[in-house]
Coordinates of C-alpha atoms and ligand atoms in Angstrom, one line a residue:
X71 CA 58.3 132.2 64.5
X72 CA 60.7 132.1 61.6
X73 CA 60.6 134.6 58.8
X74 CA 59.7 132.7 55.7
X75 CA 62.3 132.9 52.9
X76 CA 59.7 134.5 50.8
X77 CA 58.9 137.2 53.4
X78 CA 62.6 137.8 53.8
X79 CA 63.1 138.2 50.1
X80 CA 60.2 140.7 50.0
X81 CA 61.9 142.6 52.8
X82 CA 65.1 142.6 50.9
X83 CA 63.4 143.9 47.8
X84 CA 61.7 146.6 49.8
X85 CA 64.9 147.6 51.5
X86 CA 66.6 147.8 48.1
X87 CA 64.0 150.1 46.7
X88 CA 64.6 152.5 49.7
X89 CA 68.4 152.7 49.5
X90 CA 70.5 154.2 46.8
X91 CA 73.4 152.0 45.6
X92 CA 75.3 155.1 44.6
X93 CA 75.3 156.5 48.1
X94 CA 76.3 153.2 49.7
X95 CA 79.2 152.6 47.3
X96 CA 80.4 156.2 47.5
X97 CA 81.4 155.5 51.1
X98 CA 83.9 153.0 49.7
X99 CA 84.8 154.5 46.4
X100 CA 85.8 158.2 46.6
X101 CA 85.6 160.6 43.7
X102 CA 82.8 159.0 41.7
X103 CA 82.1 160.9 38.5
X104 CA 78.7 161.1 37.0
X105 CA 77.7 160.5 33.4
X106 CA 74.0 160.7 33.2
X107 CA 72.6 157.7 35.0
X108 CA 76.0 156.1 35.3
X109 CA 78.7 156.8 37.9
X110 CA 82.3 155.8 37.4
X111 CA 85.2 155.5 39.7
X112 CA 88.3 153.4 40.6
X113 CA 87.4 149.8 41.3
X114 CA 87.7 148.9 45.0
X115 CA 88.2 145.3 44.1
X116 CA 91.2 145.5 41.9
X117 CA 94.0 147.9 41.4
X118 CA 93.7 150.4 38.6
X119 CA 94.6 153.9 37.5
X120 CA 91.7 154.6 35.1
X121 CA 88.2 153.9 36.2
X122 CA 86.6 150.8 34.9
X123 CA 84.1 150.5 37.7
X124 CA 80.6 151.7 36.9
X125 CA 77.4 152.1 39.0
X126 CA 74.1 152.2 37.0
X127 CA 71.8 154.2 39.2
X128 CA 68.8 153.3 37.1
X129 CA 69.4 149.6 37.4
X130 CA 70.8 149.8 40.9
X131 CA 73.7 147.7 39.7
X132 CA 77.5 147.9 39.7
X133 CA 79.9 146.4 37.3
X134 CA 83.7 146.5 36.9
X135 CA 84.9 146.0 33.3
X136 CA 88.4 145.3 34.6
X137 CA 87.9 142.5 37.1
X138 CA 84.3 141.6 36.4
X139 CA 83.0 142.3 39.9
X140 CA 79.3 143.0 39.6
X141 CA 76.0 142.9 41.4
X142 CA 73.5 144.8 43.4
X143 CA 73.9 146.7 46.6
X144 CA 73.8 143.5 48.7
X145 CA 76.5 141.9 46.6
X146 CA 78.7 145.0 47.0
X147 CA 78.4 145.1 50.8
X148 CA 78.8 141.3 51.1
X149 CA 82.0 141.4 49.1
X150 CA 83.7 144.5 50.5
X151 CA 82.8 143.7 54.1
X152 CA 83.0 140.0 53.9
X153 CA 79.5 139.4 55.1
X154 CA 76.7 136.9 54.5
X155 CA 73.6 138.0 52.7
X156 CA 71.7 138.3 56.0
X157 CA 74.5 140.3 57.7
X158 CA 74.6 142.7 54.7
X159 CA 70.8 143.0 54.9
X160 CA 71.0 143.8 58.6
X161 CA 73.8 146.3 58.2
X162 CA 72.1 148.2 55.4
X163 CA 68.7 148.3 57.2
X164 CA 70.4 149.6 60.3
X165 CA 72.4 152.2 58.4
X166 CA 69.3 153.5 56.8
X167 CA 67.2 153.4 59.9
X168 CA 64.8 150.9 58.4
X169 CA 63.5 148.5 61.1
X170 CA 64.1 144.8 60.4
X171 CA 61.1 142.5 60.7
X172 CA 61.2 141.1 64.3
X173 CA 61.6 137.5 63.1
X174 CA 64.6 138.2 61.0
X175 CA 66.9 136.9 63.8
X176 CA 66.1 133.6 62.3
X177 CA 68.2 133.8 59.2
X178 CA 70.1 131.1 57.5
X179 CA 72.3 128.5 59.1
X180 CA 75.5 130.2 58.1
X181 CA 74.5 133.5 59.7
X182 CA 73.3 131.7 62.8
X183 CA 76.7 129.9 63.1
X184 CA 78.6 133.1 62.6
X185 CA 76.5 134.8 65.3
X186 CA 77.3 132.0 67.7
X187 CA 81.0 132.3 66.8
X188 CA 81.0 136.1 67.6
X189 CA 79.4 135.3 70.9
X190 CA 81.9 132.6 71.7
X191 CA 84.7 135.0 71.0
X192 CA 83.2 137.7 73.3
X193 CA 82.8 135.2 76.1
X194 CA 86.3 133.9 75.6
X195 CA 87.8 137.4 75.6
X196 CA 86.1 138.2 78.9
X197 CA 87.2 134.9 80.3
X198 CA 90.8 135.4 79.3
X199 CA 90.8 139.0 80.7
X200 CA 89.4 137.8 84.0
X201 CA 92.1 135.2 84.2
X202 CA 94.8 137.9 83.7
X203 CA 93.3 139.9 86.5
X204 CA 93.1 137.0 89.0
X205 CA 95.4 136.8 92.0
X206 CA 97.3 133.8 90.7
X207 CA 98.2 135.7 87.5
X208 CA 100.5 138.1 89.3
X209 CA 103.6 136.7 87.6
X210 CA 102.1 137.1 84.2
X211 CA 101.2 140.7 84.9
X212 CA 104.8 141.3 86.1
X213 CA 106.1 139.8 82.9
X214 CA 103.9 142.1 80.8
X215 CA 105.1 145.1 82.8
X216 CA 108.7 144.0 82.3
X217 CA 108.0 143.8 78.6
X218 CA 106.8 147.5 78.8
X219 CA 103.1 146.9 78.6
X220 CA 101.3 149.4 80.9
X221 CA 98.2 148.5 82.8
X222 CA 96.2 150.9 80.6
X223 CA 97.4 149.2 77.4
X224 CA 96.6 145.8 78.7
X225 CA 93.0 146.9 79.3
X226 CA 92.8 148.9 76.0
X227 CA 94.0 145.9 74.0
X228 CA 91.9 143.5 76.1
X229 CA 94.9 141.3 76.8
X230 CA 94.1 138.1 78.6
X231 CA 95.5 134.8 79.8
X232 CA 94.5 131.3 78.8
X233 CA 95.0 128.9 81.7
X234 CA 97.1 125.8 82.0
X235 CA 94.4 123.2 82.6
X236 CA 93.0 123.2 79.1
X237 CA 89.3 122.6 79.8
X238 CA 88.1 125.8 81.5
X239 CA 86.9 127.7 78.4
X240 CA 85.3 124.5 77.2
X241 CA 83.3 124.1 80.5
X242 CA 82.3 127.8 80.4
X243 CA 81.0 127.5 76.9
X244 CA 79.1 124.3 77.7
X245 CA 77.5 126.1 80.7
X246 CA 76.4 128.8 78.3
X247 CA 74.7 126.2 76.2
X248 CA 77.0 126.0 73.2
X249 CA 77.1 122.8 71.4
X250 CA 80.3 121.1 69.9
X251 CA 79.1 121.9 66.4
X252 CA 79.4 125.6 67.4
X253 CA 82.5 125.4 69.7
X254 CA 84.7 123.4 67.3
X255 CA 84.1 125.6 64.3
X256 CA 85.1 128.6 66.5
X257 CA 88.7 127.4 66.4
X258 CA 89.0 128.0 70.2
X259 CA 88.1 124.4 71.1
X260 CA 89.9 121.4 69.5
X261 CA 88.7 117.9 69.2
X262 CA 91.1 115.1 70.1
X263 CA 91.4 111.8 68.2
X264 CA 89.3 110.1 70.8
X265 CA 86.6 112.7 70.2
X266 CA 87.1 114.6 73.5
X267 CA 87.1 118.4 73.4
X268 CA 89.8 120.7 74.8
X269 CA 90.9 124.4 74.8
X270 CA 93.2 125.1 71.9
X271 CA 95.0 128.0 73.7
X272 CA 96.8 127.0 76.9
X273 CA 99.1 129.1 79.2
X274 CA 99.4 131.9 76.8
X275 CA 99.0 135.7 76.8
X276 CA 96.0 136.3 74.6
X277 CA 95.7 139.1 72.1
X278 CA 92.1 139.5 70.8
X279 CA 92.0 140.2 67.0
X280 CA 89.2 142.4 65.9
X281 CA 87.5 142.8 62.6
X282 CA 87.6 146.3 61.1
X283 CA 84.2 147.1 62.6
X284 CA 85.4 146.1 66.0
X285 CA 84.1 142.5 66.6
X286 CA 86.5 140.0 68.2
X287 CA 87.0 137.3 65.5
X288 CA 90.2 135.5 66.5
X289 CA 93.1 135.4 69.0
X290 CA 96.8 135.4 68.9
X291 CA 98.5 133.6 71.8
X292 CA 102.0 134.2 73.1
X293 CA 103.6 131.3 75.0
X294 CA 104.6 131.9 78.6
X295 CA 106.5 128.7 79.0
X296 CA 109.9 129.1 77.4
X297 CA 109.8 125.4 76.7
X298 CA 106.8 125.9 74.4
X299 CA 107.9 125.2 70.9
X300 CA 105.6 127.7 69.2
X301 CA 106.2 131.2 70.6
X302 CA 103.0 132.5 68.9
X303 CA 100.0 130.6 67.8
X304 CA 97.0 132.2 66.1
X305 CA 93.4 131.1 65.7
X306 CA 92.8 128.9 62.7
X307 CA 90.7 130.2 59.9
X308 CA 87.0 130.1 60.7
X309 CA 83.7 131.2 59.3
X310 CA 84.4 134.7 60.8
X311 CA 88.2 134.8 60.5
X312 CA 90.1 134.9 57.1
X313 CA 93.7 135.5 58.0
X314 CA 94.6 137.2 54.8
X315 CA 92.0 139.9 55.0
X316 CA 92.5 141.0 58.6
X317 CA 94.9 143.5 60.1
X318 CA 95.6 143.5 63.8
X319 CA 94.4 146.8 65.4
X320 CA 92.8 148.3 62.3
X321 CA 89.6 148.7 64.2
X322 CA 91.3 151.2 66.6
X323 CA 93.9 152.6 64.1
X324 CA 91.6 153.6 61.3
X325 CA 90.4 156.9 62.7
X326 CA 93.9 158.1 63.5
X327 CA 95.1 156.8 60.1
X328 CA 92.5 158.9 58.2
X329 CA 93.2 161.9 60.4
X330 CA 97.0 161.8 60.0
X331 CA 96.8 160.4 56.5
X332 CA 99.4 157.8 57.2
X333 CA 99.4 154.2 58.5
X334 CA 102.3 152.4 60.2
X335 CA 102.7 148.7 59.5
X336 CA 104.6 146.6 62.0
X337 CA 105.0 142.9 62.3
X338 CA 103.7 141.7 65.7
X339 CA 101.1 142.3 68.4
X340 CA 103.7 143.6 70.8
X341 CA 105.0 146.1 68.2
X342 CA 101.5 147.5 67.8
X343 CA 101.1 147.9 71.5
X344 CA 104.6 149.5 71.8
X345 CA 103.9 152.0 69.0
X346 CA 100.5 152.8 70.3
X347 CA 101.9 153.5 73.8
X348 CA 104.4 155.8 72.2
X349 CA 101.5 157.8 70.7
X350 CA 101.7 156.3 67.2
X351 CA 98.1 155.1 67.3
X352 CA 97.7 154.6 63.5
X353 CA 99.5 151.3 63.7
X354 CA 98.5 147.9 62.5
X355 CA 100.1 144.4 62.0
X356 CA 99.5 141.6 59.6
X357 CA 98.6 138.7 61.9
X358 CA 101.4 136.2 61.4
X359 CA 100.9 136.0 57.6
X360 CA 102.6 137.5 54.6
X361 CA 101.0 140.8 53.7
X362 CA 98.1 140.3 51.2
X363 CA 96.6 142.5 48.6
X364 CA 93.3 142.4 50.6
X365 CA 95.1 143.8 53.7
X366 CA 96.7 146.5 51.6
X367 CA 93.3 147.6 50.2
X368 CA 91.9 147.7 53.8
X369 CA 94.7 150.1 54.8
X370 CA 94.4 152.1 51.6
X371 CA 90.8 152.9 52.4
X372 CA 92.1 155.0 55.3
X373 CA 95.4 156.3 53.9
X374 CA 97.7 155.7 51.0
X375 CA 100.8 156.7 52.9
X376 CA 102.3 153.6 54.4
X377 CA 105.2 153.7 56.9
X378 CA 106.8 150.2 57.0
X379 CA 108.4 149.3 60.3
X380 CA 109.4 145.6 60.0
X381 CA 112.1 143.9 62.1
X382 CA 115.5 144.7 60.5
X383 CA 116.7 141.1 60.8
X384 CA 117.1 139.0 57.7
X385 CA 113.6 137.5 57.9
X386 CA 112.2 141.0 58.3
X387 CA 114.1 142.4 55.3
X388 CA 112.8 139.6 53.2
X389 CA 109.3 140.1 54.3
X390 CA 109.8 143.8 53.6
X391 CA 110.8 143.1 50.0
X392 CA 107.8 140.9 49.2
X393 CA 105.4 143.3 50.9
X394 CA 106.9 146.4 49.2
X395 CA 106.4 145.1 45.7
X396 CA 102.8 144.3 46.6
X397 CA 102.4 147.7 48.2
X398 CA 103.8 149.5 45.1
X399 CA 101.6 147.5 42.9
X400 CA 98.6 148.9 44.8
X401 CA 99.9 152.5 44.4
X402 CA 100.8 152.9 48.1
X403 CA 103.4 155.5 48.9
X404 CA 105.9 153.6 51.0
X405 CA 108.3 155.0 53.5
X406 CA 110.7 153.0 55.6
X407 CA 111.0 153.5 59.3
X408 CA 114.6 152.7 60.4
X409 CA 115.4 151.9 63.9
X410 CA 119.1 151.5 64.7
X411 CA 120.5 148.8 66.9
X412 CA 118.6 146.0 65.3
X413 CA 115.6 146.7 67.6
X414 CA 112.0 146.1 66.7
X415 CA 109.5 148.9 67.5
X416 CA 108.5 147.4 70.8
X417 CA 112.1 147.1 72.1
X418 CA 113.1 150.5 70.5
X419 CA 110.3 152.3 72.4
X420 CA 111.3 150.7 75.6
X421 CA 115.0 151.6 75.1
X422 CA 114.8 155.0 73.5
X423 CA 111.4 156.3 74.6
X424 CA 108.3 157.4 72.8
X425 CA 109.6 160.7 71.5
X426 CA 112.5 159.2 69.7
X427 CA 110.3 156.5 68.1
X428 CA 107.7 159.1 67.0
X429 CA 110.6 161.1 65.4
X430 CA 111.8 158.0 63.6
X431 CA 108.3 157.4 62.2
X432 CA 107.9 161.1 61.2
X433 CA 111.3 161.1 59.5
X434 CA 110.8 157.8 57.7
X435 CA 112.6 157.8 54.4
X436 CA 110.9 157.3 51.0
X437 CA 111.3 153.7 50.0
X438 CA 113.4 154.6 46.9
X439 CA 115.9 156.7 48.8
X440 CA 116.1 153.9 51.4
X441 CA 116.8 151.4 48.6
X442 CA 119.4 153.8 47.0
X443 CA 121.2 153.9 50.3
X444 CA 121.4 150.1 50.4
X445 CA 122.6 150.0 46.8
X446 CA 125.3 152.6 47.5
X447 CA 126.4 150.6 50.5
X448 CA 126.7 147.5 48.3
X449 CA 128.4 148.7 45.1
X450 CA 131.2 151.1 44.3
X451 CA 129.7 154.1 42.8
X452 CA 133.0 155.5 41.7
X453 CA 133.5 152.7 39.2
X454 CA 131.4 152.7 36.0
X455 CA 130.6 149.0 36.6
X456 CA 129.4 149.9 40.1
X457 CA 127.1 152.5 38.7
X458 CA 125.6 150.0 36.3
X459 CA 125.1 147.6 39.1
X460 CA 123.4 150.2 41.3
X461 CA 120.9 151.0 38.6
X462 CA 120.3 147.4 37.9
X463 CA 119.6 146.9 41.6
X464 CA 117.1 149.7 41.5
X465 CA 115.3 149.0 38.2
X466 CA 112.9 146.3 39.3
X467 CA 111.5 148.4 42.1
X468 CA 111.0 151.4 39.8
X469 CA 109.3 149.2 37.2
X470 CA 106.8 148.1 39.8
X471 CA 105.3 151.6 39.6
X472 CA 102.2 151.7 37.5
X473 CA 102.5 155.3 36.4
X474 CA 104.8 156.0 33.6
X475 CA 105.3 159.6 34.6
X476 CA 106.0 158.6 38.1
X477 CA 108.6 156.0 36.9
X478 CA 110.4 158.7 34.9
X479 CA 110.3 161.1 37.9
X480 CA 111.6 158.5 40.3
X481 CA 114.4 157.5 38.0
X482 CA 115.6 161.1 37.6
X483 CA 115.2 161.7 41.3
X484 CA 117.2 158.7 42.2
X485 CA 119.9 159.5 39.8
X486 CA 120.5 162.9 41.3
X487 CA 120.2 161.4 44.8
X488 CA 123.0 159.1 43.8
X489 CA 124.9 161.9 42.3
X490 CA 124.8 160.6 38.7
X491 CA 123.5 163.4 36.6
X492 CA 124.9 162.6 33.1
X493 CA 126.2 159.8 30.9
X494 CA 124.9 157.0 28.8
X495 CA 124.3 154.7 31.8
X496 CA 121.8 157.3 33.2
X497 CA 120.1 157.6 29.8
X498 CA 119.7 153.8 29.5
X499 CA 118.5 153.7 33.1
X500 CA 115.8 156.3 32.5
X501 CA 114.7 154.6 29.3
X502 CA 114.4 151.2 30.9
X503 CA 112.6 152.6 33.8
X504 CA 110.0 154.4 31.7
X505 CA 109.5 151.7 29.0
X506 CA 108.4 148.8 31.0
X507 CA 105.9 146.5 29.4
X508 CA 102.5 147.8 30.2
X509 CA 100.1 145.4 31.8
X510 CA 96.7 146.2 30.4
X511 CA 93.5 144.4 31.2
X512 CA 91.7 143.8 28.0
X513 CA 88.0 144.9 28.2
X514 CA 85.6 142.0 28.4
X515 CA 84.6 140.9 24.9
X516 CA 81.0 140.4 24.1
X517 CA 79.0 139.4 21.0
X518 CA 78.1 142.5 19.1
X519 CA 74.5 143.1 20.1
X520 CA 71.8 143.7 17.6
X521 CA 70.1 147.0 17.4
X522 CA 66.8 145.5 18.4
X523 CA 68.3 144.0 21.6
X524 CA 69.8 147.4 22.4
X525 CA 66.3 148.9 22.2
X526 CA 64.1 146.1 23.5
X527 CA 66.0 144.7 26.5
X528 CA 66.6 148.0 28.4
X529 CA 63.0 149.0 27.7
X530 CA 61.5 145.6 28.8
X531 CA 63.6 145.7 32.0
X532 CA 62.5 149.2 33.1
X533 CA 59.0 149.8 31.7
X534 CA 56.0 147.7 32.9
X535 CA 53.7 149.3 30.3
X536 CA 56.1 148.2 27.5
X537 CA 56.1 144.7 28.9
X538 CA 52.4 144.6 29.0
X539 CA 52.0 145.8 25.4
X540 CA 55.0 144.2 23.7
X541 CA 55.6 140.8 25.2
X542 CA 52.6 139.1 23.7
X543 CA 53.8 140.1 20.2
X544 CA 57.5 139.3 20.9
X545 CA 56.6 135.8 21.9
X546 CA 55.6 135.1 18.2
X547 CA 59.0 136.2 17.0
X548 CA 61.0 133.1 16.2
X549 CA 64.2 135.1 15.7
X550 CA 64.2 136.0 19.4
X551 CA 64.0 132.3 20.3
X552 CA 67.1 131.4 18.3
X553 CA 69.6 134.3 18.6
X554 CA 72.3 134.7 21.2
X555 CA 69.9 136.5 23.5
X556 CA 67.3 133.8 23.3
X557 CA 67.7 132.7 26.9
X558 CA 67.5 136.3 28.2
X559 CA 64.1 136.9 26.4
X560 CA 62.8 133.5 27.6
X561 CA 63.7 134.2 31.2
X562 CA 62.2 137.7 31.0
X563 CA 59.0 136.4 29.5
X564 CA 58.7 133.5 32.0
X565 CA 59.1 136.0 34.8
X566 CA 56.5 138.3 33.3
X567 CA 54.1 135.4 33.0
X568 CA 54.7 134.4 36.6
X569 CA 54.1 138.0 37.8
X570 CA 57.7 138.2 39.3
X571 CA 59.2 141.6 39.9
X572 CA 61.2 142.5 36.9
X573 CA 64.3 144.6 36.8
X574 CA 67.8 144.4 35.6
X575 CA 69.1 142.6 38.7
X576 CA 66.2 140.2 39.2
X577 CA 66.6 139.0 35.6
X578 CA 70.4 139.1 35.7
X579 CA 70.6 136.8 38.7
X580 CA 68.5 134.1 37.0
X581 CA 70.8 133.8 34.0
X582 CA 73.8 131.6 33.4
X583 CA 77.2 133.5 33.5
X584 CA 77.6 133.9 29.8
X585 CA 74.0 135.3 29.5
X586 CA 74.6 137.6 32.4
X587 CA 77.6 138.9 30.6
X588 CA 75.6 139.4 27.4
X589 CA 72.8 141.2 29.2
X590 CA 75.2 143.5 31.0
X591 CA 77.0 144.3 27.9
X592 CA 73.8 145.3 26.1
X593 CA 71.9 147.0 28.9
X594 CA 74.8 148.7 30.7
X595 CA 76.6 149.8 27.6
X596 CA 77.3 153.5 28.1
X597 CA 76.7 153.9 24.4
X598 CA 73.2 152.4 24.7
X599 CA 70.2 154.7 24.4
X600 CA 69.3 155.6 28.0
X601 CA 65.6 155.1 28.4
X602 CA 63.4 154.7 31.4
X603 CA 60.4 155.0 29.1
X604 CA 59.0 158.0 30.9
X605 CA 58.7 160.2 28.0
X606 CA 57.1 157.6 25.9
X607 CA 59.9 157.7 23.3
X608 CA 61.2 154.4 24.6
X609 CA 57.9 152.7 24.1
X610 CA 57.5 154.2 20.7
X611 CA 60.9 152.8 19.7
X612 CA 59.9 149.5 21.2
X613 CA 56.7 149.4 19.1
X614 CA 58.7 150.2 16.0
X615 CA 61.1 147.4 16.9
X616 CA 58.3 144.9 17.3
X617 CA 56.8 145.9 14.0
X618 CA 60.2 145.5 12.2
X619 CA 60.7 142.1 13.8
X620 CA 57.1 141.0 12.7
X621 CA 57.9 142.3 9.2
X622 CA 61.1 140.3 9.1
X623 CA 59.4 137.4 10.5
X624 CA 56.7 137.5 7.8
X625 CA 59.3 138.0 5.2
X626 CA 61.3 135.0 6.4
X627 CA 58.2 132.8 6.6
X628 CA 57.2 133.8 3.0
X629 CA 60.7 132.9 1.7
X630 CA 60.5 129.6 3.5
X631 CA 57.1 128.8 2.2
X632 CA 58.2 129.7 -1.4
X633 CA 61.1 127.3 -1.1
X634 CA 58.8 124.5 0.2
X635 CA 56.2 125.2 -2.5
X636 CA 58.9 124.9 -5.3
X637 CA 60.2 121.7 -3.7
X638 CA 56.7 120.2 -3.5
X639 CA 56.0 121.1 -7.1
X640 CA 59.4 119.5 -8.2
X641 CA 58.6 116.4 -6.3
X642 CA 55.0 116.3 -7.7
X643 CA 53.3 116.7 -4.3
X644 CA 50.6 118.9 -5.7
X645 CA 48.3 118.6 -2.6
X646 CA 51.1 119.9 -0.3
X647 CA 52.0 122.7 -2.8
X648 CA 48.4 123.9 -2.8
X649 CA 48.1 123.9 1.0
X650 CA 51.3 125.8 1.3
X651 CA 50.2 128.3 -1.4
X652 CA 47.0 129.1 0.5
X653 CA 49.1 129.6 3.6
X654 CA 51.3 132.0 1.7
X655 CA 48.2 133.9 0.7
X656 CA 47.3 134.5 4.3
Ligands
LIG1281 ZN1 87.5 145.8 39.3

């Protein structure tokens, strides 16, 4: 039996009333500060130095005034974990020990497809692993050993082998009852022009890629045949795999990263395995893509100290530069791991041993010193022109720093590191480093709300007695049907009439974006009078508001009648004038 959508929504409502959005979010946003019913912290969805992210405990709602992220506890978990609604529901229920209704396996189509894709990846990983363990795979095992991958690592990283024939995984999945409309979206099975299906990975060493929570969501495959044009191929993006938001090995590295408060970023799968074998377990790689802001934020949740260990070749250096400016943008503290001899981490470990590699990681140089060394190698510091060039070389990187004090400190620090401690060039350098153009995010603009809205809307959203008493009267107020908040009142009243549950979020989600904005700016305004109506003062204010609106309404009606009476008299329509006058009398 399927859980009806209605039943599921009831369960979601129920669940929401049992969990506290502040506690859920505090797992992701450290150092929340409390201001009455509002909590404030640094937004996990955009980079900022001063908090513009607020959680409203009373309304169980969060909103960022910098990037406009907003919603309820489900929205938060969906966004930060990349889950569907159903997955977020399940996760929260499990976390809080609240049993899911039995039937909730039946969810929506998207969640069912994702569940199938996870299963397909599990089956594929086991299949590839079995291939690598088979008798005929001895040469591949020998190859891995020669590359320095121990048996233990191969098991720990669940390495596998896709076979040459190109149909085995397909047959296996068919046997397990998977349909083409599940296999093809998994990215592991391709469809030829003639419609026939085939395995996308053939004759490759397979590296399972896990989500941060440890589910296999994709594969990287390294070619075994030297004739193969693509040395590495990766899974295509699927419903469960978004390249730009996944880091290879983060699922295993995150504990060590938090404990040691540092995270090592390398380029490839083999580098990760090499570093981990050397005892540097807090190591991750971006999976064959340029580093993204999302990936940086995923690392930052575990440590802000990043040791960058990219290949020192030209491509590596370029990748470094791009990545570094992104990393600095996100306030990461970047250090550069330098390995001599042009070796990447995996080769270096093999050649010089684990101890030397660990020492290189531990002794990694602060990015700015590393940069200064490069500048010194490039320009002649003894010449005045050279000094100018060195500073010009360094300025852009310093200006990436968001913190003005930090820019000043880094500029001074670098100058003394370079041995330039006086002169006009230094003065100019310091000044330019400090006075970069600040990039400020302007706070969202909203219509100035009327005082009545500020009193009525929070009250109506949070107090059922107030709704029962006031809504009837408010319906008669024409002003509420015309103003900028007309749609909000109309929605609220319609929901009240239908007997729907009313709260900030349930009303909010039925509104168009501009009205959502308006409602949030009125109800969530920190300057608004906080009122849950418990002490009765809120309701008292609400009554006063309604009376004032009724008075205004009568006044406006009187004025309008007088105008119409005068007009009727002028035009000689005495019957009309008399009727209007009796109306005025009432
Ligand atoms: Zn934000």
